[in-house]
């Protein structure tokens, strides 16, 4: 059981470039989330999705876009990368979500540097 | 806006000690609270989840309590071991699926 898989693990981008961070889960979870974690800090919610075709903004959505065309995949798109987006990005999922008391499962993260 | 604070930011103890990590939150309208462990360079692993209607949860040497009315949770670790060294994060969740994380407590257990 792979759980939550994030690719790539590391990436260096130049200012102004764009890229997509991939996230896939094989647990048939409805809810999926994208967080960023800056050094020494907790996680901040970027976007989340309650199911295929439905997404919503979290605390820090500016500069990012998401899509959820399938239950399994929840890619995060960075347009016009900026140094402030240098961070570690985590994807997570859990079943049912709104009325679920099941814990979140996290991927191992993508370490992104914008230079 | 929900805010989550974890105290202390860092803690160093000798092996075998019992210890308590603290988490406080400003809005008591939560659905549940989770404690996570994060090892360096890794993702988060869920340790305990406490529903808003519960007072505590236990798993092995870990015990988490929740006092929703006062906006506090504690994670108690009994008989600490060097392998417990990690960063511990608490997070509160609303029933809309949104979450707010604390900045974590970095624990070092010395042999």
CSV table of C-alpha atoms in Angstrom, one decimal:
chain,number,residue,atom,x,y,z
A,1,UNK,CA,0.0,0.0,0.0
A,2,UNK,CA,1.8,3.1,-1.2
A,3,UNK,CA,-0.3,5.7,0.7
A,4,UNK,CA,0.3,9.3,-0.4
A,5,UNK,CA,3.0,9.7,-3.1
A,6,UNK,CA,4.5,13.1,-4.0
A,7,UNK,CA,6.8,13.8,-6.9
A,8,UNK,CA,9.3,15.2,-7.4
A,9,UNK,CA,11.1,15.1,-4.0
A,10,UNK,CA,13.4,18.0,-4.8
A,11,UNK,CA,13.3,20.8,-7.4
A,12,UNK,CA,15.0,24.1,-8.1
A,13,UNK,CA,13.2,26.6,-10.1
A,14,UNK,CA,14.2,30.0,-11.5
A,15,UNK,CA,12.1,33.1,-10.7
A,16,UNK,CA,9.2,33.3,-13.2
A,17,UNK,CA,9.2,29.6,-14.1
A,18,UNK,CA,6.2,27.4,-13.5
A,19,UNK,CA,5.8,23.8,-12.4
A,20,UNK,CA,3.3,21.2,-11.2
A,21,UNK,CA,3.8,19.3,-8.0
A,22,UNK,CA,2.2,15.9,-8.2
A,23,UNK,CA,0.2,14.1,-5.5
A,24,UNK,CA,-1.5,10.7,-5.7
A,25,UNK,CA,-3.1,8.5,-3.1
A,26,UNK,CA,-4.3,4.9,-3.5
A,27,UNK,CA,-6.6,4.7,-0.5
A,28,UNK,CA,-9.7,6.0,-2.2
A,29,UNK,CA,-9.8,9.0,0.2
A,30,UNK,CA,-12.3,11.8,-0.6
A,31,UNK,CA,-10.4,14.6,1.0
A,32,UNK,CA,-7.0,15.8,-0.2
A,33,UNK,CA,-5.0,18.8,1.0
A,34,UNK,CA,-1.9,20.8,0.0
A,35,UNK,CA,0.2,22.4,2.7
A,36,UNK,CA,3.5,24.4,2.8
A,37,UNK,CA,5.9,24.3,5.7
A,38,UNK,CA,8.5,27.0,6.1
A,39,UNK,CA,11.6,26.3,8.3
A,40,UNK,CA,10.8,26.1,12.0
A,41,UNK,CA,7.1,26.6,11.3
A,42,UNK,CA,3.9,24.6,11.3
A,43,UNK,CA,2.0,23.7,8.2
A,44,UNK,CA,-0.2,26.3,6.3
A,45,UNK,CA,-3.1,25.1,4.2
A,46,UNK,CA,-2.9,26.1,0.6
A,47,UNK,CA,-5.9,24.3,-1.0
A,48,UNK,CA,-8.0,21.4,-0.3
A,49,UNK,CA,-10.5,19.2,-2.1
A,50,UNK,CA,-13.6,17.3,-0.8
A,51,UNK,CA,-13.8,15.1,-3.9
A,52,UNK,CA,-13.3,15.0,-7.6
A,53,UNK,CA,-14.2,18.2,-9.3
A,54,UNK,CA,-14.4,20.2,-6.1
A,55,UNK,CA,-11.6,22.4,-4.6
A,56,UNK,CA,-11.5,25.3,-2.1
A,57,UNK,CA,-8.9,27.8,-0.9
A,58,UNK,CA,-7.1,27.4,2.3
A,59,UNK,CA,-5.1,30.0,4.3
A,60,UNK,CA,-2.4,30.8,1.7
A,61,UNK,CA,-3.7,30.2,-1.8
A,62,UNK,CA,-2.2,33.1,-3.7
A,63,UNK,CA,0.2,32.1,-6.4
A,64,UNK,CA,-1.1,28.5,-6.6
A,65,UNK,CA,-3.7,26.6,-8.5
A,66,UNK,CA,-5.1,23.1,-8.1
A,67,UNK,CA,-7.4,20.7,-9.9
A,68,UNK,CA,-9.0,17.4,-8.9
A,69,UNK,CA,-10.2,15.5,-12.0
A,70,UNK,CA,-9.9,12.1,-10.3
A,71,UNK,CA,-10.2,10.8,-6.7
A,72,UNK,CA,-6.6,9.7,-6.8
A,73,UNK,CA,-4.7,12.8,-8.0
A,74,UNK,CA,-4.5,16.3,-6.7
A,75,UNK,CA,-1.8,18.3,-8.5
A,76,UNK,CA,-0.6,21.7,-7.3
A,77,UNK,CA,0.4,24.3,-9.9
A,78,UNK,CA,2.8,27.1,-9.4
A,79,UNK,CA,2.6,29.9,-11.9
A,80,UNK,CA,5.4,32.6,-12.1
A,81,UNK,CA,7.5,31.1,-9.3
A,82,UNK,CA,8.7,33.7,-6.7
A,83,UNK,CA,11.4,33.3,-3.9
A,84,UNK,CA,8.6,33.5,-1.3
A,85,UNK,CA,7.4,30.2,-2.6
A,86,UNK,CA,10.6,28.4,-1.5
A,87,UNK,CA,9.3,25.9,1.0
A,88,UNK,CA,8.5,22.2,1.6
A,89,UNK,CA,5.2,21.2,0.2
A,90,UNK,CA,3.1,18.4,1.7
A,91,UNK,CA,0.1,16.6,0.3
A,92,UNK,CA,-2.3,14.8,2.6
A,93,UNK,CA,-5.5,12.8,2.4
A,94,UNK,CA,-8.1,11.3,4.7
A,95,UNK,CA,-11.4,9.4,4.1
A,96,UNK,CA,-14.8,11.2,4.0
A,97,UNK,CA,-13.4,14.3,5.5
A,98,UNK,CA,-16.1,16.5,6.9
A,99,UNK,CA,-17.7,14.0,9.2
A,100,UNK,CA,-14.7,11.7,9.5
A,101,UNK,CA,-12.6,11.2,12.5
A,102,UNK,CA,-9.9,9.4,10.6
A,103,UNK,CA,-6.4,10.9,10.7
A,104,UNK,CA,-4.7,12.5,7.8
A,105,UNK,CA,-2.1,10.6,5.8
A,106,UNK,CA,0.9,12.6,4.6
A,107,UNK,CA,3.3,12.3,1.8
A,108,UNK,CA,7.0,12.7,2.3
A,109,UNK,CA,7.0,16.2,0.8
A,110,UNK,CA,8.5,18.1,-2.1
A,111,UNK,CA,11.4,20.5,-1.3
A,112,UNK,CA,11.2,23.4,-3.6
A,113,UNK,CA,13.8,26.2,-4.0
A,114,UNK,CA,13.1,29.3,-6.1
A,115,UNK,CA,16.3,31.1,-7.1
B,1,UNK,CA,-9.2,33.3,13.0
B,2,UNK,CA,-8.0,30.2,14.7
B,3,UNK,CA,-4.5,30.3,16.2
B,4,UNK,CA,-2.6,27.3,17.6
B,5,UNK,CA,0.3,27.8,20.0
B,6,UNK,CA,2.7,25.1,21.1
B,7,UNK,CA,4.9,25.5,24.2
B,8,UNK,CA,7.7,24.9,24.6
B,9,UNK,CA,9.3,25.3,21.2
B,10,UNK,CA,12.1,23.0,22.1
B,11,UNK,CA,12.7,20.5,25.0
B,12,UNK,CA,15.6,18.4,26.0
B,13,UNK,CA,15.3,15.6,28.5
B,14,UNK,CA,17.3,12.6,29.8
B,15,UNK,CA,16.1,9.2,28.8
B,16,UNK,CA,13.4,7.7,31.0
B,17,UNK,CA,11.7,11.0,32.0
B,18,UNK,CA,8.0,11.5,31.6
B,19,UNK,CA,7.2,14.7,29.8
B,20,UNK,CA,4.3,16.9,28.7
B,21,UNK,CA,3.9,18.9,25.5
B,22,UNK,CA,1.3,21.7,25.4
B,23,UNK,CA,-1.0,22.9,22.7
B,24,UNK,CA,-3.5,25.8,23.0
B,25,UNK,CA,-6.0,27.1,20.4
B,26,UNK,CA,-8.1,30.2,20.4
B,27,UNK,CA,-11.4,29.0,18.9
B,28,UNK,CA,-13.1,26.2,20.7
B,29,UNK,CA,-15.4,25.4,17.7
B,30,UNK,CA,-13.3,22.4,16.6
B,31,UNK,CA,-14.2,19.1,15.2
B,32,UNK,CA,-11.2,17.2,16.3
B,33,UNK,CA,-7.5,17.7,17.3
B,34,UNK,CA,-4.6,15.6,16.1
B,35,UNK,CA,-1.1,15.2,17.4
B,36,UNK,CA,1.6,14.4,14.8
B,37,UNK,CA,5.2,13.4,14.8
B,38,UNK,CA,7.7,14.7,12.2
B,39,UNK,CA,11.2,13.3,11.8
B,40,UNK,CA,13.8,15.5,10.0
B,41,UNK,CA,13.2,15.6,6.3
B,42,UNK,CA,10.1,13.5,6.5
B,43,UNK,CA,6.4,13.9,6.4
B,44,UNK,CA,4.0,13.8,9.3
B,45,UNK,CA,2.8,10.7,11.1
B,46,UNK,CA,-0.5,10.8,13.0
B,47,UNK,CA,0.0,9.8,16.6
B,48,UNK,CA,-3.4,10.4,18.2
B,49,UNK,CA,-6.7,11.9,17.2
B,50,UNK,CA,-9.2,13.2,19.8
B,51,UNK,CA,-12.7,14.0,18.8
B,52,UNK,CA,-14.3,17.1,20.1
B,53,UNK,CA,-16.6,15.1,22.4
B,54,UNK,CA,-13.7,13.1,23.9
B,55,UNK,CA,-11.4,14.0,26.8
B,56,UNK,CA,-8.4,11.8,26.0
B,57,UNK,CA,-6.9,9.2,23.8
B,58,UNK,CA,-4.1,6.7,24.6
B,59,UNK,CA,-1.7,4.8,22.4
B,60,UNK,CA,1.1,2.9,24.1
B,61,UNK,CA,3.3,5.4,26.1
B,62,UNK,CA,1.4,8.3,24.6
B,63,UNK,CA,-1.7,10.0,26.2
B,64,UNK,CA,-3.4,13.0,24.7
B,65,UNK,CA,-6.0,15.1,26.5
B,66,UNK,CA,-8.4,17.7,25.3
B,67,UNK,CA,-10.1,20.5,27.2
B,68,UNK,CA,-12.1,22.2,24.5
B,69,UNK,CA,-13.7,24.8,26.7
B,70,UNK,CA,-10.3,26.1,27.8
B,71,UNK,CA,-8.7,25.6,24.3
B,72,UNK,CA,-6.0,23.3,25.6
B,73,UNK,CA,-4.5,19.9,24.7
B,74,UNK,CA,-1.6,18.1,26.2
B,75,UNK,CA,0.5,15.2,24.9
B,76,UNK,CA,2.0,13.1,27.7
B,77,UNK,CA,5.0,10.8,26.8
B,78,UNK,CA,5.9,8.3,29.5
B,79,UNK,CA,9.3,6.8,30.0
B,80,UNK,CA,10.9,8.8,27.1
B,81,UNK,CA,13.4,7.1,24.8
B,82,UNK,CA,16.0,8.5,22.4
B,83,UNK,CA,13.8,7.2,19.5
B,84,UNK,CA,11.1,9.7,20.6
B,85,UNK,CA,13.3,12.5,19.5
B,86,UNK,CA,11.4,14.4,16.8
B,87,UNK,CA,9.2,17.4,16.3
B,88,UNK,CA,5.6,17.1,17.6
B,89,UNK,CA,2.9,19.1,16.0
B,90,UNK,CA,-0.7,19.6,17.0
B,91,UNK,CA,-3.5,20.5,14.6
B,92,UNK,CA,-7.1,21.5,15.1
B,93,UNK,CA,-9.8,20.8,12.5
B,94,UNK,CA,-13.1,22.3,11.7
B,95,UNK,CA,-16.1,20.3,10.4
B,96,UNK,CA,-15.6,22.0,7.1
B,97,UNK,CA,-12.3,20.2,6.6
B,98,UNK,CA,-10.0,23.1,7.3
B,99,UNK,CA,-7.0,22.7,9.6
B,100,UNK,CA,-4.7,25.0,11.6
B,101,UNK,CA,-1.3,23.7,12.8
B,102,UNK,CA,0.9,24.8,15.6
B,103,UNK,CA,4.6,25.5,14.9
B,104,UNK,CA,5.6,22.3,16.8
B,105,UNK,CA,7.8,21.3,19.8
B,106,UNK,CA,11.2,19.8,19.0
B,107,UNK,CA,12.0,17.1,21.5
B,108,UNK,CA,15.5,15.7,22.1
B,109,UNK,CA,15.8,12.7,24.4
B,110,UNK,CA,19.4,12.2,25.5
B,111,UNK,CA,20.7,8.6,26.2
